[in-house]
Short mmCIF file of C-alpha atoms and ligand atoms in Angstrom, two decimals:
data_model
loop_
_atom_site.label_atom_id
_atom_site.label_comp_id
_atom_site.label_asym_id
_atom_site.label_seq_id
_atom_site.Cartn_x
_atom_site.Cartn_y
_atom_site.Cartn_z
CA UNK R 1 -75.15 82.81 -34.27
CA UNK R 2 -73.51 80.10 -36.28
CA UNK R 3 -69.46 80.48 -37.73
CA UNK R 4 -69.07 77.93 -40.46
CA UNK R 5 -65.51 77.64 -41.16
CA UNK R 6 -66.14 74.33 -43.59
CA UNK R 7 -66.82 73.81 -47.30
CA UNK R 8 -68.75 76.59 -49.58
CA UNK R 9 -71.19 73.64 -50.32
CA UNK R 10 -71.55 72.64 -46.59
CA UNK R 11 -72.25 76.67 -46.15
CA UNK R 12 -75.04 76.21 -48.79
CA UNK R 13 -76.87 73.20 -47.30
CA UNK R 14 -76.43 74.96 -44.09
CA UNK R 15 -77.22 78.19 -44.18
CA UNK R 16 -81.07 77.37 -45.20
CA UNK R 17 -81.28 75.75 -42.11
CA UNK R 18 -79.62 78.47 -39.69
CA UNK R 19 -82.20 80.88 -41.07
CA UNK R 20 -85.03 78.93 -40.63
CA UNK R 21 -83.59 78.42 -36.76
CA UNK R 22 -83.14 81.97 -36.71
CA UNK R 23 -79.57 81.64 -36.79
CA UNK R 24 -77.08 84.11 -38.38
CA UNK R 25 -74.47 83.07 -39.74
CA UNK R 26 -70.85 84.21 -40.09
CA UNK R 27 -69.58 82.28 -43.54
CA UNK R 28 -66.19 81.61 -43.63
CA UNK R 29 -66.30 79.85 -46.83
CA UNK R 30 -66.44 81.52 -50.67
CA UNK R 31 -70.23 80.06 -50.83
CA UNK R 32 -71.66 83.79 -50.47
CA UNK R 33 -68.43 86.00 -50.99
CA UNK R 34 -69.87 87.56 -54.46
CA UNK R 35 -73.62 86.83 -53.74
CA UNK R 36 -74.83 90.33 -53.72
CA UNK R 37 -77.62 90.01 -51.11
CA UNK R 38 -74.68 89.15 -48.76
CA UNK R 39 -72.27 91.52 -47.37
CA UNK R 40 -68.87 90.85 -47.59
CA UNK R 41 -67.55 92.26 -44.50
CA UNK R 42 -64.05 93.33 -43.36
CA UNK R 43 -64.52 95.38 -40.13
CA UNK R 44 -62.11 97.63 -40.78
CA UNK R 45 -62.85 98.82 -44.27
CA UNK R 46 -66.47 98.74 -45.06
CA UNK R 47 -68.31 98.12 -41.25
CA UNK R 48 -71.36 99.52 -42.75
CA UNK R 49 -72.27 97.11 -44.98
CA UNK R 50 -72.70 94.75 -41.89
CA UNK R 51 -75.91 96.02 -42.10
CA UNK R 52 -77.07 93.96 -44.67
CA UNK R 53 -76.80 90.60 -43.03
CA UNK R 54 -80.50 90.90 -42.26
CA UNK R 55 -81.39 89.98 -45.96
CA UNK R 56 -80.23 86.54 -45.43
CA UNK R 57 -79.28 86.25 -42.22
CA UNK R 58 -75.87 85.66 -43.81
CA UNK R 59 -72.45 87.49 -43.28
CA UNK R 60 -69.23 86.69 -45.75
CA UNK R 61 -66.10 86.80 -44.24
CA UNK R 62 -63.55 87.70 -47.37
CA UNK R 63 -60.62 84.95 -48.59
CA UNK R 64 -57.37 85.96 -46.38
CA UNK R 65 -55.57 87.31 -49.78
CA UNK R 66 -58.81 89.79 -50.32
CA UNK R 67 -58.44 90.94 -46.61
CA UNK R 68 -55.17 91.50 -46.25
CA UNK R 69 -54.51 93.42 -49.89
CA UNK R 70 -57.72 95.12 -48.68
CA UNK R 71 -56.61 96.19 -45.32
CA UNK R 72 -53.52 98.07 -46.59
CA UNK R 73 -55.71 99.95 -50.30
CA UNK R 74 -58.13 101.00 -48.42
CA UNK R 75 -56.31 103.49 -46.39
CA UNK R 76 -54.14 104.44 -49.32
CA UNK R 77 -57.27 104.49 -51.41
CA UNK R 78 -59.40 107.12 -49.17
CA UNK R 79 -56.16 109.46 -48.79
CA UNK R 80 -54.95 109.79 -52.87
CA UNK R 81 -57.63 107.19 -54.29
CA UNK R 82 -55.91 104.36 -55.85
CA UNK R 83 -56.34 104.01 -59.58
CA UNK R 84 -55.23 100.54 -60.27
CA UNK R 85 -53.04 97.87 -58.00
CA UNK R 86 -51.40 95.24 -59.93
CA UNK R 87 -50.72 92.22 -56.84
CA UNK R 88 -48.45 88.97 -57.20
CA UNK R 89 -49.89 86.72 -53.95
CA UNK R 90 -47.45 84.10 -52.75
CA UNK R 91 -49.74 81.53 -50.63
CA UNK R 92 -48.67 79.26 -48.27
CA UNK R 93 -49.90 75.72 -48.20
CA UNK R 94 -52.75 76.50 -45.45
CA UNK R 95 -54.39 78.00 -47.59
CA UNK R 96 -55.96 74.91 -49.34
CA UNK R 97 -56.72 73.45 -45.79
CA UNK R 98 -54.60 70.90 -43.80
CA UNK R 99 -54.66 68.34 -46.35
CA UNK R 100 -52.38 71.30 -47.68
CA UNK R 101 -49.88 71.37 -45.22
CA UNK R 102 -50.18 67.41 -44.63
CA UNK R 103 -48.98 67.44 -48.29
CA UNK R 104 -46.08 69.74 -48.21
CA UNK R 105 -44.87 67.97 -45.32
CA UNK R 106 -44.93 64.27 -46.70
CA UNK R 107 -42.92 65.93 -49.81
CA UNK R 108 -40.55 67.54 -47.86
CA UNK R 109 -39.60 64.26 -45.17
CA UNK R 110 -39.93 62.12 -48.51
CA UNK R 111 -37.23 64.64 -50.28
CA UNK R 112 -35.05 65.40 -47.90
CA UNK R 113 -34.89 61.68 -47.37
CA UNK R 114 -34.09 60.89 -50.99
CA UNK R 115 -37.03 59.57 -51.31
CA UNK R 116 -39.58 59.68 -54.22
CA UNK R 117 -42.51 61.97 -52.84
CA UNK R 118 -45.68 61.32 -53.05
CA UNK R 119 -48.24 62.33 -56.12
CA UNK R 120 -49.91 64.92 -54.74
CA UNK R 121 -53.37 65.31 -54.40
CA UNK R 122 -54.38 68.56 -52.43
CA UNK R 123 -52.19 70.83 -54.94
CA UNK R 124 -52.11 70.24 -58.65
CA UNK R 125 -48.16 69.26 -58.31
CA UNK R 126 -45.62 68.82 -56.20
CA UNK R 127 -44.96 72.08 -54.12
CA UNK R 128 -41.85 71.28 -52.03
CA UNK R 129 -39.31 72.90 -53.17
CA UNK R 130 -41.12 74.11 -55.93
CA UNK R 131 -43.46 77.46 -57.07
CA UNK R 132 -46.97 76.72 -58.41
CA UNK R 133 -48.81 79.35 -60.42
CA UNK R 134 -52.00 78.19 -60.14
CA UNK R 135 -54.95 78.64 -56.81
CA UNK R 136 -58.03 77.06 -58.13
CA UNK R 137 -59.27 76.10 -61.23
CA UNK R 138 -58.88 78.09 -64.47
CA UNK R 139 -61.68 79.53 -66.40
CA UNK R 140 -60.94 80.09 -70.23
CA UNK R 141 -59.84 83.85 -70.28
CA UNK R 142 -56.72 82.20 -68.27
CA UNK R 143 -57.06 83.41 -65.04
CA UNK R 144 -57.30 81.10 -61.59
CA UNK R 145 -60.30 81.00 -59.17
CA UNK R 146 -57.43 82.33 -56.66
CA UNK R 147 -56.77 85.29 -58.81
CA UNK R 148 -60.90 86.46 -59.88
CA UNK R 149 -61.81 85.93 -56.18
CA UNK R 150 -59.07 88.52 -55.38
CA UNK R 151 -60.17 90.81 -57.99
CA UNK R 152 -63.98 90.85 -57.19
CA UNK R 153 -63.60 90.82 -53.50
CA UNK R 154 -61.31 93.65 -53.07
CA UNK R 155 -63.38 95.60 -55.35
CA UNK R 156 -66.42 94.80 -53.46
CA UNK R 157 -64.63 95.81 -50.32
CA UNK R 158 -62.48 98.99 -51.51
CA UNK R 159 -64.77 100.69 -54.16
CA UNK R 160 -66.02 99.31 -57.80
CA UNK R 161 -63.54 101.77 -59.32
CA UNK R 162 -60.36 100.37 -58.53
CA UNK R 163 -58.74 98.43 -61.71
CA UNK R 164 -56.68 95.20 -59.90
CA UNK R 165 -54.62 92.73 -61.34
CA UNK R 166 -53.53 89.72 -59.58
CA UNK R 167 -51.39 86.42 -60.05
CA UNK R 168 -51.40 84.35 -57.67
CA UNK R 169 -48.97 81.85 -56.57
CA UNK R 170 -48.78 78.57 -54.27
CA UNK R 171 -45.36 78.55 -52.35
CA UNK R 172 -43.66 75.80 -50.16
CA UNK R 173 -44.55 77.41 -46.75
CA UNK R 174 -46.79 76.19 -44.14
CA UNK R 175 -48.52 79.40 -42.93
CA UNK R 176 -48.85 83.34 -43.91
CA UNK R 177 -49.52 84.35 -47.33
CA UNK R 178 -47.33 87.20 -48.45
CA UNK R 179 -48.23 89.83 -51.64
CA UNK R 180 -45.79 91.73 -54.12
CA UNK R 181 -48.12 94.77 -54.64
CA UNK R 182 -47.64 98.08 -57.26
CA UNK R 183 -49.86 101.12 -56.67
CA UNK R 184 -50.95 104.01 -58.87
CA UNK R 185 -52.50 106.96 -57.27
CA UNK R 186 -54.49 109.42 -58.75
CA UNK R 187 -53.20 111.89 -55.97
CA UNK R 188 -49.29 111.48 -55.74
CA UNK R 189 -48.33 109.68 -52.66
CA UNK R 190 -44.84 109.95 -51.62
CA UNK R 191 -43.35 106.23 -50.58
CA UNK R 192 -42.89 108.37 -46.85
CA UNK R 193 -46.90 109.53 -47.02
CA UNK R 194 -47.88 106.10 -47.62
CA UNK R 195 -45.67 104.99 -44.58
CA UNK R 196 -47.11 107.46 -42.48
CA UNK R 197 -50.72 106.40 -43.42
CA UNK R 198 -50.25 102.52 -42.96
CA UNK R 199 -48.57 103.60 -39.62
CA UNK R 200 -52.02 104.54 -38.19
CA UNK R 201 -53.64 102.42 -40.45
CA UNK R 202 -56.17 99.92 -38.08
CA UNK R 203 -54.72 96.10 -38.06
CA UNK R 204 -51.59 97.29 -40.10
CA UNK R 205 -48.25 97.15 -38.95
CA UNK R 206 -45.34 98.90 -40.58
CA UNK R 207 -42.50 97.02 -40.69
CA UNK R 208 -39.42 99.02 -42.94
CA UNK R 209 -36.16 99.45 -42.26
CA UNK R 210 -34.40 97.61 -44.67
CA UNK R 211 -31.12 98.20 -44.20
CA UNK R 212 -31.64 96.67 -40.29
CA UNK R 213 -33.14 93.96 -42.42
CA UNK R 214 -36.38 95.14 -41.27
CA UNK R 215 -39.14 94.00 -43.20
CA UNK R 216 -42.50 92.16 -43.19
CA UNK R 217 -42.08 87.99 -43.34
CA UNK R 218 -44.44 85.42 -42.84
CA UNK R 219 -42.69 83.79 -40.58
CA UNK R 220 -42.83 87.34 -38.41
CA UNK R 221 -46.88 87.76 -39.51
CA UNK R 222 -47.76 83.91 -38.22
CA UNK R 223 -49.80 84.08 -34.82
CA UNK R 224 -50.63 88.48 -35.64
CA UNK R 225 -53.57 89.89 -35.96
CA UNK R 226 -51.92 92.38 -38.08
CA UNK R 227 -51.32 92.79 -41.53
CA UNK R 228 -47.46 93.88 -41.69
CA UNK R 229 -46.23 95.92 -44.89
CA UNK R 230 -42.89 96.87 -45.64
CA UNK R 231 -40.76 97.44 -48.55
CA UNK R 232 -42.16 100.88 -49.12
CA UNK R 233 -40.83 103.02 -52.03
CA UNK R 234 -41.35 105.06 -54.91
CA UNK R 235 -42.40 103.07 -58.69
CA UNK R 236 -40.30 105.99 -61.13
CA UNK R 237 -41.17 104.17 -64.04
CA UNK R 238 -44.69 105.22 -63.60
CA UNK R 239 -46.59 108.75 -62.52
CA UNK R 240 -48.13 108.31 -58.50
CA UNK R 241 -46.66 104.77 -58.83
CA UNK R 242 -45.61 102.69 -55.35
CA UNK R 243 -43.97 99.23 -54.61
CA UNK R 244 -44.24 97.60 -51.17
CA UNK R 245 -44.61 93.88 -49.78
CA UNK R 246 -47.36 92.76 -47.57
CA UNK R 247 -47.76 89.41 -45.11
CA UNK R 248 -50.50 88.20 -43.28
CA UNK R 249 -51.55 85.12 -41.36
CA UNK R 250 -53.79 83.94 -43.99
CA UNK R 251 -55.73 81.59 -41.14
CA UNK R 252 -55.30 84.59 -38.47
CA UNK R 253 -56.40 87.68 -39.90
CA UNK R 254 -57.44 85.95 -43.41
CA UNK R 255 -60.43 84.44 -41.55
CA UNK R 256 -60.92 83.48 -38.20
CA UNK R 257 -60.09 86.73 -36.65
CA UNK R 258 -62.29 88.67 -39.14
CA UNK R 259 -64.90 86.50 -38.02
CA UNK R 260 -64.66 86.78 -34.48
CA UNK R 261 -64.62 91.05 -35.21
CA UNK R 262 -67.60 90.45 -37.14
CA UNK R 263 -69.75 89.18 -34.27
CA UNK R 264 -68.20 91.59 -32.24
CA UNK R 265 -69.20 94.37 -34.48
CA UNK R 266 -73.14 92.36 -34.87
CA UNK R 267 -73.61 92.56 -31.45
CA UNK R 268 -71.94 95.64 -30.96
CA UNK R 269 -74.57 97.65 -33.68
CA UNK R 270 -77.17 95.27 -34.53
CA UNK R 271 -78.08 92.68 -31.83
CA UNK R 272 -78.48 92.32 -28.77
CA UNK R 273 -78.10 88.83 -25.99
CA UNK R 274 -81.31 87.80 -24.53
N1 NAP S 1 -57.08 78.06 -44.76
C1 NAP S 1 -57.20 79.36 -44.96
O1 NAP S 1 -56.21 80.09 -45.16
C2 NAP S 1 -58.57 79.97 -44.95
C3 NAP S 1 -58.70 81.33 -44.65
C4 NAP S 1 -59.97 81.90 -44.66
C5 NAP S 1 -61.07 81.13 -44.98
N2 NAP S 1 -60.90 79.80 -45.25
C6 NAP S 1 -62.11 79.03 -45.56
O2 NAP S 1 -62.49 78.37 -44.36
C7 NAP S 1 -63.05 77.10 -44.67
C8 NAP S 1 -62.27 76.02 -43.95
O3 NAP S 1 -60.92 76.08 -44.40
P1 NAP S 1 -59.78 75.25 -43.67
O4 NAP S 1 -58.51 75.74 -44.26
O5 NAP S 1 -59.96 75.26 -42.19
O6 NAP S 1 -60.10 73.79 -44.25
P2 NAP S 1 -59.74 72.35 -43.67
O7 NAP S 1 -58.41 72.36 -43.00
O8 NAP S 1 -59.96 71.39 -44.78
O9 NAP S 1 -60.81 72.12 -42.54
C9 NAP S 1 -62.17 71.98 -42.85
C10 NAP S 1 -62.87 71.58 -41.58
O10 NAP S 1 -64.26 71.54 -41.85
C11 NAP S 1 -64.79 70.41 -41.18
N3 NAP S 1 -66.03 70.01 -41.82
C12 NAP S 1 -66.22 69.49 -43.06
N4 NAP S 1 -67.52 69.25 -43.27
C13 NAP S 1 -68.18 69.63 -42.16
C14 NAP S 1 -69.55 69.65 -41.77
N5 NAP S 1 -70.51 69.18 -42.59
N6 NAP S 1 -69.87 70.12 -40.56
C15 NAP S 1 -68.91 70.55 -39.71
N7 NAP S 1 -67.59 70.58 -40.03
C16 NAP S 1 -67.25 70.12 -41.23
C17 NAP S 1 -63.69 69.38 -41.31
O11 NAP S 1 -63.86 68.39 -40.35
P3 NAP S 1 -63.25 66.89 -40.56
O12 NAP S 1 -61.78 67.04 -40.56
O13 NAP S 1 -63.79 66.17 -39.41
O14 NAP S 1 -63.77 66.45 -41.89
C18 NAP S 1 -62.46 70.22 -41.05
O15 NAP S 1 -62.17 70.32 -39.69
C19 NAP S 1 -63.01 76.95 -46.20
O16 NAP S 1 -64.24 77.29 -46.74
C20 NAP S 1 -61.94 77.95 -46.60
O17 NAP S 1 -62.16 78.45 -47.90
C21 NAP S 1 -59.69 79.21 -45.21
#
């Protein structure tokens, strides 16, 4: 068993060549994310479509905004089934790699020196001290790469039914992607109910108590395994509608974790060591 955790085209070239080695591979790249003779895999939600990795010989491991919106529907969606989600994503820097966060911090030093930073190169613009609407390229109805990746994925990984919309952002922090996420049930779900379920959701943590200031933050998700989601209440100005905040470590549970739980889970149903 191979994990690539490099480029989707270096998990192209690649992958030909694991196979023909007899070599499975875990992808953590968007190479095979929406190729439909490859499961997309988050252990938690859908472990039984693991069993299609021996088409290929290829498992997906979904983009850390997918998993983590992903981890906290799902639940929600098998106990009132969840119409539509609307999601704002605020991602942190790692996200585009280390180049990312190599870039962030030159603008910062450069700033906070009074310096003039410099052009960027990793991000489309400057991102200290700065929010930048856009993860990937656009395509012509508008929308980023960041935001149809969310769409698909989660959709692939909670049911084909559920209507998403997403925005997503690029904000001046190292590590941990947070999401501003609105919920409509077909089954009404109190703000409490939906508490209750995250609480024994797997790899969620509920974090609200806002008036402690209790509350999911990425710098509290960084270094988790966990998903945390907080925030929880009632939408009133929709029917079975909820508002709550979510933060994950986007290189944590966003990847390398869900990797590692998908060998686990490949040797655990489907192989076995010599
Ligand atoms: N960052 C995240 O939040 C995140 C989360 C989930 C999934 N992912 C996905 O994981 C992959 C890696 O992301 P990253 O953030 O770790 O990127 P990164 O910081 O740019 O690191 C990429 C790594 O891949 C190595 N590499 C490049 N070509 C290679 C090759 N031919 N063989 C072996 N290694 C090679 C690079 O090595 P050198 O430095 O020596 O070139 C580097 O260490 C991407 O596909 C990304 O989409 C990222």
């Amino acid at each position: 068993m191979a994990f690539f955790a490099a480029t989707g085209g270096v998990a192209r070239t690649w992958a030909s060549r694991a196979r023909a080695a007899a070599c499975i591979v875990v992808d953590l790249s968007p190479a095979f994310r929406a190729d439909a003779d490859v499961p997309l895999v988050l252990p938690e939600v859908n472990p039984e479509a693991l069993a299609g990795f021996a088409r290929r010989g290829i498992v997906a491991v979904p983009g850390p905004s997918s998993a983590q919106l992903a981890l906290v529907l799902a639940p929600l969606h098998r106990a009132a089934g969840v119409e539509r989600a609307s999601v704002v994503t605020l991602e942190s820097v790692s996200g585009a790699g280390q180049k990312g966060v190599e870039e962030l911090e030159a603008e910062m030093r450069a700033m906070l020196a009074f310096q003039e930073p410099p052009p960027p190169t990793a991000l489309p613009h400057r991102i200290a001290f700065n929010v930048v609407p856009q993860v990937g390229p656009f395509a012509d109805d508008g929308s980023s790469e960041g935001e149809r990746a969310l769409v698909a994925e989660v959709r692939r990984l909670v049911g084909s039914s559920l209507r998403l919309a997403a925005t997503s952002l690029r904000v001046p922090i190292f590590y941990g992607h947070s999401q501003v996420v609105n919920v409509r049930t077909r089954r009404k779900l109190s703000a409490a109910e939906a508490r209750e379920i995250l609480r024994t959701a797997p790899s969620v943590k509920v974090l609200d108590a806002p008036r402690e200031g209790v509350y999911p933050m990425p710098m509290l998700a960084v270094n988790d395994d966990a998903v945390l989601v907080g925030r929880l209440r009632d939408d009133t100005s929709q029917e079975n509608g909820l508002e709550l905040f979510v933060t994950g470590d986007n290189l944590r549970r966003g990847g390398a974790t869900t990797a590692v739980e998908i060998a686990r889970l490949l040797f655990e149903r489907h192989l076995s060591l010599p």
